[in-house]
Tab-separated table of C-alpha atoms in Angstrom:
chain	number	residue	atom	x	y	z
A	1	MET	CA	54.613	-100.403	-59.925
A	2	GLY	CA	58.218	-100.164	-58.723
A	3	HIS	CA	59.850	-102.494	-56.261
A	4	ILE	CA	59.116	-101.609	-52.618
A	5	ARG	CA	60.730	-103.260	-49.676
A	6	ALA	CA	61.449	-102.811	-45.982
A	7	VAL	CA	64.959	-103.499	-44.821
A	8	ALA	CA	66.816	-103.985	-41.597
A	9	VAL	CA	70.236	-102.569	-42.406
A	10	PRO	CA	73.099	-104.476	-40.753
A	11	PRO	CA	76.192	-102.615	-39.626
A	12	GLY	CA	79.142	-102.435	-41.986
A	13	THR	CA	77.205	-102.710	-45.292
A	14	GLU	CA	77.244	-99.100	-46.432
A	15	GLY	CA	79.434	-99.559	-49.518
A	16	ASP	CA	82.373	-97.592	-50.865
A	17	ASP	CA	80.328	-94.573	-51.895
A	18	ALA	CA	79.022	-93.884	-48.391
A	19	PRO	CA	79.952	-90.712	-46.522
A	20	PRO	CA	82.374	-91.145	-43.646
A	21	ARG	CA	80.638	-93.075	-40.937
A	22	PRO	CA	80.741	-91.719	-37.367
A	23	ALA	CA	81.618	-93.788	-34.369
A	24	ARG	CA	78.936	-96.205	-33.156
A	25	SER	CA	76.868	-94.813	-30.363
A	26	GLY	CA	74.030	-95.712	-28.042
A	27	ALA	CA	71.490	-93.764	-26.020
A	28	GLY	CA	73.197	-91.176	-23.858
A	29	THR	CA	76.275	-90.787	-26.112
A	30	SER	CA	76.653	-88.514	-29.134
A	31	VAL	CA	76.633	-88.570	-32.927
A	32	TYR	CA	78.084	-85.547	-34.770
A	33	GLY	CA	78.335	-83.840	-31.387
A	34	MET	CA	74.620	-84.364	-30.575
A	35	GLU	CA	73.460	-85.997	-27.371
A	36	LEU	CA	71.152	-88.921	-28.116
A	37	GLY	CA	67.866	-89.304	-26.270
A	38	ILE	CA	65.477	-92.223	-26.367
A	39	PRO	CA	66.487	-95.304	-28.400
A	40	LEU	CA	64.962	-95.260	-31.878
A	41	GLY	CA	65.381	-98.925	-32.716
A	42	GLY	CA	61.638	-99.512	-32.682
A	43	CYS	CA	60.841	-96.586	-34.985
A	44	ARG	CA	59.809	-97.110	-38.618
A	45	VAL	CA	60.810	-94.644	-41.346
A	46	LEU	CA	59.615	-94.557	-44.945
A	47	ILE	CA	62.001	-92.982	-47.474
A	48	ALA	CA	60.223	-91.670	-50.578
A	49	ASP	CA	62.798	-90.711	-53.226
A	50	ASP	CA	63.180	-91.728	-56.875
A	51	SER	CA	66.984	-91.772	-56.550
A	52	ALA	CA	68.430	-95.115	-55.433
A	53	PHE	CA	71.611	-93.344	-54.296
A	54	ASN	CA	69.618	-90.933	-52.110
A	55	ARG	CA	67.646	-93.771	-50.598
A	56	LYS	CA	70.833	-95.661	-49.797
A	57	THR	CA	72.493	-92.604	-48.282
A	58	LEU	CA	69.498	-91.701	-46.128
A	59	THR	CA	69.329	-95.302	-44.945
A	60	ARG	CA	72.897	-95.047	-43.655
A	61	PHE	CA	72.093	-91.849	-41.796
A	62	LEU	CA	69.082	-93.497	-40.184
A	63	GLN	CA	71.208	-96.492	-39.201
A	64	TRP	CA	73.657	-94.185	-37.442
A	65	ALA	CA	70.711	-92.828	-35.440
A	66	GLY	CA	69.824	-96.410	-34.444
A	67	ILE	CA	66.908	-96.808	-36.887
A	68	THR	CA	66.951	-100.124	-38.748
A	69	GLN	CA	63.288	-100.471	-39.790
A	70	VAL	CA	63.306	-98.640	-43.113
A	71	ALA	CA	61.049	-98.962	-46.169
A	72	PHE	CA	61.340	-97.356	-49.612
A	73	ALA	CA	59.092	-95.829	-52.259
A	74	SER	CA	60.133	-94.210	-55.527
A	75	SER	CA	56.811	-92.694	-56.640
A	76	ALA	CA	53.647	-91.179	-55.233
A	77	GLU	CA	51.714	-94.390	-55.879
A	78	GLU	CA	54.280	-96.412	-53.957
A	79	VAL	CA	54.158	-93.935	-51.075
A	80	MET	CA	50.419	-94.447	-50.645
A	81	GLU	CA	50.770	-98.229	-50.880
A	82	ARG	CA	53.669	-98.393	-48.449
A	83	LEU	CA	51.976	-96.191	-45.900
A	84	GLU	CA	49.192	-98.742	-45.650
A	85	SER	CA	51.418	-101.813	-45.289
A	86	PHE	CA	54.413	-100.402	-43.412
A	87	ALA	CA	52.686	-97.853	-41.087
A	88	PRO	CA	55.751	-95.626	-40.639
A	89	ASP	CA	56.403	-93.298	-37.728
A	90	LEU	CA	58.020	-90.734	-40.045
A	91	LEU	CA	58.156	-90.023	-43.783
A	92	LEU	CA	61.277	-88.656	-45.532
A	93	LEU	CA	59.776	-87.236	-48.714
A	94	ASP	CA	61.531	-85.892	-51.794
A	95	ALA	CA	59.843	-82.734	-53.042
A	96	ALA	CA	60.694	-83.551	-56.703
A	97	MET	CA	59.454	-87.106	-57.261
A	98	PRO	CA	58.044	-87.995	-60.715
A	99	ARG	CA	54.364	-87.726	-61.678
A	100	MET	CA	52.827	-86.367	-58.445
A	101	ASP	CA	55.641	-84.507	-56.694
A	102	GLY	CA	56.270	-84.515	-52.971
A	103	ILE	CA	54.210	-81.359	-52.483
A	104	GLY	CA	51.145	-83.061	-53.931
A	105	VAL	CA	51.769	-86.210	-51.905
A	106	CYS	CA	52.075	-84.181	-48.706
A	107	ARG	CA	48.891	-82.238	-49.409
A	108	SER	CA	47.043	-85.497	-50.134
A	109	LEU	CA	48.229	-87.094	-46.897
A	110	ARG	CA	47.157	-84.131	-44.794
A	111	GLY	CA	43.677	-84.488	-46.249
A	112	ASP	CA	43.461	-88.044	-44.885
A	113	PRO	CA	42.671	-88.250	-41.126
A	114	ARG	CA	44.880	-91.332	-40.784
A	115	TRP	CA	48.052	-89.389	-41.712
A	116	ARG	CA	47.382	-85.915	-40.345
A	117	ASP	CA	49.755	-86.442	-37.421
A	118	LEU	CA	52.479	-88.272	-39.363
A	119	PRO	CA	55.772	-86.311	-39.300
A	120	ILE	CA	56.710	-85.492	-42.925
A	121	LEU	CA	60.255	-84.248	-43.522
A	122	MET	CA	60.474	-82.765	-46.997
A	123	GLN	CA	63.784	-82.818	-48.897
A	124	SER	CA	64.404	-80.117	-51.479
A	125	ALA	CA	67.347	-78.770	-53.460
A	126	LEU	CA	65.560	-75.409	-53.707
A	127	HIS	CA	66.334	-73.254	-50.690
A	128	SER	CA	64.192	-70.205	-51.426
A	129	ASP	CA	61.667	-68.702	-49.035
A	130	GLN	CA	58.988	-69.387	-51.629
A	131	MET	CA	59.828	-73.109	-51.635
A	132	ARG	CA	59.690	-73.219	-47.851
A	133	THR	CA	56.308	-71.516	-47.910
A	134	VAL	CA	54.992	-74.002	-50.481
A	135	CYS	CA	56.227	-77.008	-48.464
A	136	PHE	CA	54.832	-75.850	-45.162
A	137	SER	CA	51.546	-74.771	-46.752
A	138	ALA	CA	51.205	-78.309	-48.116
A	139	GLY	CA	51.539	-79.666	-44.575
A	140	ALA	CA	55.222	-80.548	-44.285
A	141	THR	CA	56.413	-80.911	-40.706
A	142	ASP	CA	59.968	-79.832	-41.498
A	143	LEU	CA	62.256	-79.120	-44.459
A	144	ILE	CA	65.752	-80.510	-45.089
A	145	ALA	CA	67.953	-78.851	-47.698
A	146	LYS	CA	69.835	-80.883	-50.295
A	147	PRO	CA	72.604	-81.912	-50.348
A	148	ILE	CA	71.718	-83.598	-47.088
A	149	ASN	CA	73.934	-82.849	-44.110
A	150	PRO	CA	74.192	-86.062	-42.030
A	151	GLY	CA	74.177	-84.316	-38.652
A	152	GLU	CA	71.245	-82.096	-39.552
A	153	CYS	CA	69.293	-85.025	-40.972
A	154	ILE	CA	69.814	-87.190	-37.883
A	155	ALA	CA	68.972	-84.290	-35.551
A	156	ARG	CA	65.723	-83.459	-37.330
A	157	VAL	CA	64.634	-87.097	-37.659
A	158	ARG	CA	65.343	-87.735	-33.992
A	159	TYR	CA	63.542	-84.576	-32.877
A	160	HIS	CA	60.357	-85.402	-34.765
A	161	LEU	CA	60.355	-89.077	-33.775
A	162	GLU	CA	60.813	-88.169	-30.115
A	163	ARG	CA	58.107	-85.546	-30.384
A	164	ARG	CA	55.756	-88.067	-32.014
A	165	SER	CA	56.511	-90.563	-29.262
A	166	MET	CA	55.668	-88.004	-26.576
A	167	VAL	CA	52.445	-87.011	-28.348
A	168	GLN	CA	51.405	-90.660	-28.601
A	169	GLU	CA	52.176	-91.209	-24.923
A	170	LEU	CA	50.155	-88.132	-23.967
A	171	ARG	CA	47.280	-89.255	-26.174
A	172	ALA	CA	47.343	-92.742	-24.628
A	173	PHE	CA	47.445	-91.213	-21.145
A	174	HIS	CA	44.523	-88.928	-22.006
A	175	GLU	CA	42.493	-91.865	-23.339
A	176	ARG	CA	43.283	-93.889	-20.227
A	177	VAL	CA	42.184	-91.028	-17.961
A	178	GLU	CA	39.000	-90.577	-19.990
A	179	ARG	CA	38.281	-94.296	-19.687
A	180	ASP	CA	38.885	-94.207	-15.933
A	181	LEU	CA	36.636	-91.163	-15.579
A	182	ARG	CA	33.844	-92.883	-17.491
A	183	GLN	CA	34.130	-95.887	-15.192
A	184	ALA	CA	34.200	-93.684	-12.096
A	185	ARG	CA	31.191	-91.745	-13.383
A	186	ALA	CA	29.310	-95.001	-13.905
A	187	MET	CA	30.193	-96.074	-10.359
A	188	GLN	CA	29.012	-92.718	-9.036
A	189	LEU	CA	25.688	-93.101	-10.850
A	190	ALA	CA	25.351	-96.569	-9.332
A	191	LEU	CA	25.335	-95.065	-5.819
A	192	VAL	CA	21.813	-93.680	-6.294
A	193	PRO	CA	18.744	-95.951	-6.144
A	194	GLU	CA	17.687	-97.712	-9.325
A	195	PRO	CA	14.401	-96.357	-10.779
A	196	ALA	CA	12.541	-99.637	-10.184
A	197	GLU	CA	13.855	-99.879	-6.618
A	198	LEU	CA	12.891	-96.268	-5.926
A	199	ALA	CA	9.399	-96.716	-7.397
A	200	ALA	CA	8.800	-99.778	-5.239
A	201	LEU	CA	9.963	-97.975	-2.089
A	202	ALA	CA	7.732	-95.013	-2.860
A	203	GLU	CA	4.704	-97.199	-3.536
A	204	ARG	CA	5.098	-99.145	-0.287
A	205	ASN	CA	5.418	-95.971	1.768
A	206	GLY	CA	2.766	-93.753	0.258
A	207	LEU	CA	5.147	-91.402	-1.520
A	208	ALA	CA	5.566	-89.972	-4.985
A	209	VAL	CA	9.240	-89.495	-5.799
A	210	ASP	CA	10.738	-87.792	-8.844
A	211	SER	CA	14.516	-87.654	-9.046
A	212	VAL	CA	17.258	-86.261	-11.262
A	213	PHE	CA	20.909	-87.174	-10.906
A	214	ARG	CA	23.395	-86.006	-13.516
A	215	ALA	CA	27.153	-86.316	-13.283
A	216	SER	CA	29.024	-83.418	-14.831
A	217	ASP	CA	31.743	-83.881	-17.444
A	218	GLU	CA	34.262	-83.624	-14.623
A	219	ILE	CA	33.212	-86.255	-12.132
A	220	GLY	CA	32.338	-84.977	-8.700
A	221	GLY	CA	31.150	-86.181	-5.328
A	222	ASP	CA	27.335	-85.930	-5.329
A	223	PHE	CA	25.197	-88.866	-4.303
A	224	TRP	CA	21.867	-89.531	-2.621
A	225	THR	CA	19.967	-92.532	-1.368
A	226	ALA	CA	16.666	-93.463	0.264
A	227	PHE	CA	15.664	-96.412	2.434
A	228	ALA	CA	12.732	-97.544	4.574
A	229	PHE	CA	12.976	-98.758	8.176
A	230	ASP	CA	10.847	-99.264	11.306
A	231	GLY	CA	7.767	-99.921	9.226
A	232	SER	CA	6.647	-96.296	8.904
A	233	ARG	CA	9.819	-94.319	8.325
A	234	VAL	CA	11.767	-93.452	5.185
A	235	GLY	CA	15.249	-91.992	5.364
A	236	VAL	CA	16.539	-89.666	2.659
A	237	PHE	CA	20.247	-88.841	2.585
A	238	ALA	CA	21.957	-86.447	0.140
A	239	ALA	CA	25.611	-85.403	0.189
A	240	ASP	CA	28.070	-83.416	-1.877
A	241	LEU	CA	31.791	-84.028	-1.382
A	242	SER	CA	34.098	-81.083	-1.970
A	243	GLY	CA	36.020	-80.735	-5.210
A	244	HIS	CA	35.809	-82.587	-8.477
A	245	GLY	CA	37.549	-85.475	-10.147
A	246	ILE	CA	38.519	-88.921	-8.953
A	247	ALA	CA	39.362	-87.740	-5.405
A	248	ALA	CA	35.845	-86.361	-4.847
A	249	ALA	CA	34.295	-89.542	-6.265
A	250	ILE	CA	36.444	-91.736	-3.987
A	251	ASN	CA	35.358	-89.676	-0.974
A	252	ALA	CA	31.735	-90.106	-2.034
A	253	PHE	CA	32.252	-93.882	-2.136
A	254	ARG	CA	33.786	-93.717	1.346
A	255	LEU	CA	30.836	-91.803	2.751
A	256	HIS	CA	28.339	-94.079	1.031
A	257	THR	CA	30.086	-97.126	2.520
A	258	LEU	CA	29.970	-95.609	6.026
A	259	LEU	CA	26.276	-94.878	5.587
A	260	THR	CA	25.331	-98.359	4.381
A	261	ARG	CA	27.207	-99.948	7.297
A	262	THR	CA	25.262	-97.970	9.896
A	263	PRO	CA	22.888	-100.162	11.954
A	264	PRO	CA	19.163	-99.454	11.294
A	265	GLU	CA	18.500	-98.399	14.904
A	266	GLU	CA	21.000	-95.553	14.500
A	267	MET	CA	19.205	-94.225	11.425
A	268	ARG	CA	16.309	-92.844	13.508
A	269	ASP	CA	18.375	-89.916	14.822
A	270	PRO	CA	19.582	-87.634	11.977
A	271	ALA	CA	21.782	-85.467	14.211
A	272	GLY	CA	23.362	-88.532	15.802
A	273	LEU	CA	24.030	-90.067	12.396
A	274	LEU	CA	25.725	-86.906	11.112
A	275	ARG	CA	27.824	-86.749	14.281
A	276	GLN	CA	29.028	-90.314	13.730
A	277	LEU	CA	29.738	-89.760	10.056
A	278	ASN	CA	31.615	-86.571	10.840
A	279	GLY	CA	33.891	-88.357	13.287
A	280	ARG	CA	34.727	-91.083	10.786
A	281	LEU	CA	35.270	-88.648	7.917
A	282	CYS	CA	37.611	-86.525	10.007
A	283	GLU	CA	39.775	-89.635	10.345
A	284	ILE	CA	39.884	-90.589	6.664
A	285	LEU	CA	39.476	-87.407	4.605
A	286	PRO	CA	42.629	-85.455	3.676
A	287	LEU	CA	42.991	-82.016	5.234
A	288	GLY	CA	40.837	-79.443	3.462
A	289	GLN	CA	38.312	-81.951	2.104
A	290	PHE	CA	34.794	-82.141	3.488
A	291	ALA	CA	31.155	-82.803	2.656
A	292	THR	CA	27.834	-81.038	2.865
A	293	ALA	CA	24.885	-83.263	3.694
A	294	PHE	CA	21.186	-83.464	4.497
A	295	TYR	CA	19.528	-86.373	6.244
A	296	GLY	CA	15.795	-86.438	6.824
A	297	VAL	CA	13.458	-89.071	8.238
A	298	ILE	CA	9.892	-88.989	6.924
A	299	ASP	CA	7.598	-90.483	9.582
A	300	ARG	CA	4.199	-91.437	8.151
A	301	ALA	CA	2.894	-92.338	11.607
A	302	ASP	CA	3.084	-88.798	12.985
A	303	ASP	CA	3.200	-86.836	9.674
A	304	THR	CA	6.571	-85.216	10.336
A	305	LEU	CA	9.985	-84.734	8.832
A	306	LEU	CA	12.846	-85.008	11.303
A	307	TYR	CA	16.105	-83.790	9.811
A	308	ALA	CA	19.620	-82.535	10.436
A	309	ALA	CA	22.012	-80.912	7.995
A	310	ALA	CA	25.657	-80.070	7.437
A	311	ALA	CA	25.910	-76.807	5.484
A	312	ALA	CA	23.612	-78.129	2.751
A	313	PRO	CA	21.549	-76.043	0.289
A	314	SER	CA	18.230	-75.096	1.897
A	315	PRO	CA	15.540	-77.671	1.032
A	316	LEU	CA	12.078	-76.424	0.163
A	317	LEU	CA	8.975	-77.581	1.996
A	318	ALA	CA	5.773	-77.146	-0.035
A	319	THR	CA	2.447	-77.061	1.831
A	320	ASN	CA	-0.961	-75.498	1.288
A	321	PHE	CA	0.566	-72.271	2.551
A	322	GLY	CA	3.275	-72.168	-0.155
A	323	PHE	CA	6.996	-72.893	-0.218
A	324	GLN	CA	9.127	-72.589	2.885
A	325	PRO	CA	12.955	-72.844	2.856
A	326	LEU	CA	14.222	-75.096	5.619
A	327	ASP	CA	17.260	-74.300	7.712
A	328	ALA	CA	20.025	-76.634	6.491
A	329	SER	CA	22.929	-74.960	8.238
A	330	GLY	CA	25.316	-76.927	10.384
A	331	PRO	CA	29.022	-77.786	10.515
A	332	LEU	CA	30.602	-79.372	7.463
A	333	LEU	CA	31.158	-83.110	7.619
A	334	GLY	CA	34.812	-84.050	7.944
A	335	ALA	CA	36.050	-80.583	8.901
A	336	PHE	CA	36.099	-80.590	12.743
A	337	PRO	CA	35.986	-83.760	14.865
A	338	ASP	CA	33.948	-82.244	17.735
A	339	SER	CA	31.152	-80.779	15.572
A	340	ALA	CA	27.598	-81.030	16.931
A	341	TYR	CA	24.426	-81.280	14.851
A	342	THR	CA	20.845	-80.400	15.724
A	343	ASN	CA	17.612	-82.178	14.866
A	344	GLN	CA	14.727	-80.136	13.557
A	345	ARG	CA	11.160	-81.344	13.124
A	346	VAL	CA	8.560	-79.932	10.741
A	347	PRO	CA	5.101	-81.186	9.717
A	348	LEU	CA	4.949	-83.229	6.494
A	349	ARG	CA	1.337	-84.182	5.898
A	350	ARG	CA	-0.366	-85.828	2.972
A	351	GLY	CA	-0.161	-83.572	-0.034
A	352	ASP	CA	2.983	-81.818	1.266
A	353	SER	CA	6.232	-82.014	-0.694
A	354	LEU	CA	9.936	-81.833	0.038
A	355	PHE	CA	12.312	-80.554	-2.636
A	356	LEU	CA	16.005	-81.427	-2.124
A	357	TYR	CA	18.735	-80.279	-4.498
A	358	SER	CA	22.477	-79.855	-4.798
A	359	ASP	CA	24.249	-76.573	-5.412
A	360	GLY	CA	24.791	-77.635	-9.022
A	361	LEU	CA	21.266	-76.254	-9.574
A	362	SER	CA	21.317	-73.164	-7.379
A	363	GLU	CA	24.828	-72.048	-8.390
A	364	ALA	CA	24.241	-72.365	-12.139
A	365	ARG	CA	24.939	-69.198	-14.117
A	366	ASP	CA	23.082	-67.771	-17.094
A	367	ALA	CA	24.587	-66.420	-20.313
A	368	ASP	CA	25.439	-63.133	-18.575
A	369	GLY	CA	27.217	-64.895	-15.711
A	370	ALA	CA	24.492	-64.217	-13.135
A	371	MET	CA	24.030	-66.972	-10.557
A	372	LEU	CA	20.520	-68.367	-10.028
A	373	GLY	CA	20.860	-68.636	-6.250
A	374	GLU	CA	18.478	-70.259	-3.784
A	375	ASP	CA	15.912	-67.464	-4.156
A	376	GLY	CA	15.879	-67.904	-7.929
A	377	LEU	CA	15.469	-71.659	-7.550
A	378	LEU	CA	12.583	-71.069	-5.132
A	379	ARG	CA	10.787	-69.016	-7.790
A	380	LEU	CA	11.401	-71.762	-10.372
A	381	ALA	CA	9.957	-74.343	-7.974
A	382	GLU	CA	6.861	-72.237	-7.332
A	383	ARG	CA	6.281	-71.793	-11.051
A	384	ALA	CA	6.824	-75.509	-11.748
A	385	ALA	CA	4.362	-76.524	-9.007
A	386	ALA	CA	1.764	-74.169	-10.458
A	387	ASP	CA	2.284	-75.267	-14.077
A	388	ALA	CA	2.602	-79.030	-13.462
A	389	PRO	CA	1.184	-79.915	-10.028
A	390	ASP	CA	1.264	-83.674	-10.728
A	391	ARG	CA	4.955	-83.768	-11.708
A	392	PRO	CA	6.661	-80.452	-10.938
A	393	LEU	CA	10.273	-81.653	-11.083
A	394	PRO	CA	10.429	-82.222	-14.884
A	395	ALA	CA	8.853	-78.777	-15.362
A	396	LEU	CA	11.422	-77.248	-13.020
A	397	MET	CA	14.321	-78.862	-14.856
A	398	THR	CA	12.950	-77.683	-18.207
A	399	GLY	CA	12.657	-74.115	-16.914
A	400	HIS	CA	16.149	-74.310	-15.429
A	401	ALA	CA	17.636	-75.556	-18.719
A	402	ALA	CA	15.898	-72.773	-20.659
A	403	ILE	CA	17.863	-70.201	-18.663
A	404	HIS	CA	21.082	-72.004	-17.791
A	405	GLY	CA	21.421	-74.611	-20.526
A	406	GLU	CA	21.652	-78.379	-20.353
A	407	HIS	CA	25.416	-78.383	-19.773
A	408	LEU	CA	26.281	-77.670	-16.139
A	409	ASN	CA	29.702	-77.437	-14.532
A	410	ASP	CA	28.782	-79.446	-11.449
A	411	ASP	CA	26.880	-82.597	-10.575
A	412	VAL	CA	23.136	-82.120	-10.195
A	413	THR	CA	20.948	-83.846	-7.643
A	414	ALA	CA	17.239	-83.004	-7.408
A	415	LEU	CA	14.512	-84.864	-5.475
A	416	TRP	CA	10.846	-83.975	-5.294
A	417	ILE	CA	9.100	-86.117	-2.663
A	418	THR	CA	5.354	-85.821	-2.083
A	419	ARG	CA	3.272	-87.477	0.653
A	420	ARG	CA	0.199	-89.179	-0.800
């Protein structure tokens, strides 16, 4: 095993055999007529060459570019060892090293996931097209012809180090965004009732509730909640904020906060609640952003559903007479400050069911690009109720996935509530 070392090369130690040294320069000035970009003092370069003179010469060139963290290897074995201990940002590799040549080393590195993105600048005295093809086929990032031209060497090293730095910054930014999205998605999921909480509410109020809430890969603004009040009433609220991403999720949090701060006595009037929420949202939502919503109050004392809606997908009411779409039209929340909403009352007796859903279900498309639509979802609901009368929602979701797949492009909310 040959001697391997990392050096920090001090100025003025090049020796008598060095090429003429250019004027000292910093970021923003020039070397060999080239404008310098980001400082490279923190970059680490591994020189793999069996010639001590070549290693010394390349070190001087790197110093002129502001690179002082340099390590050496004179064989393929030393390259592999030094990569592990030195972790370079760039490899200057001689194509004609002994035993395994640079071509073999390069091919080996590209087969290792740890070094697939490492810039490898191959040096070769052969300038033929065939040699270039061989080097690039082996995975070389760039090729420098020998004898080495100082200006060309510095330019190519700088270009690939700057490019690597930008790629690493983009990768770090992407990972940070992905982490933030995962956290936001978890917060969005936390807006809906916990299964145990929902089961307890349903049991106390003579209901059977099945629910599905799935956040899409791109976080959106769906949420729903349910709560009991006045002893015999259960409120069910579902909303979908426009758009996707962090902005939609933040708007969903805003709306959820407004809802939870509403006094219980104001929850009895769905139209009045939507009117209040609309006024507040018009004040805080950016122009062009809005929400669709449905709010219904199930009253066990008089066997009714009192509800109001804001341009929501049409819920389905299931009775002994079949499925009936409910009118869920109404002005969007957050669009116009003077919007008015209307209460509607329908019977909801024991044995009747209410199916609420977001447009992530009804607007799903099949393999041919055809949209399911509300009529198609109605047929799925009818089939699910016939096939699995005790728990139709899981059957509906299975039938939906069979046509439209498990992966959907929007958040999905689905609630099947049955009076017992």
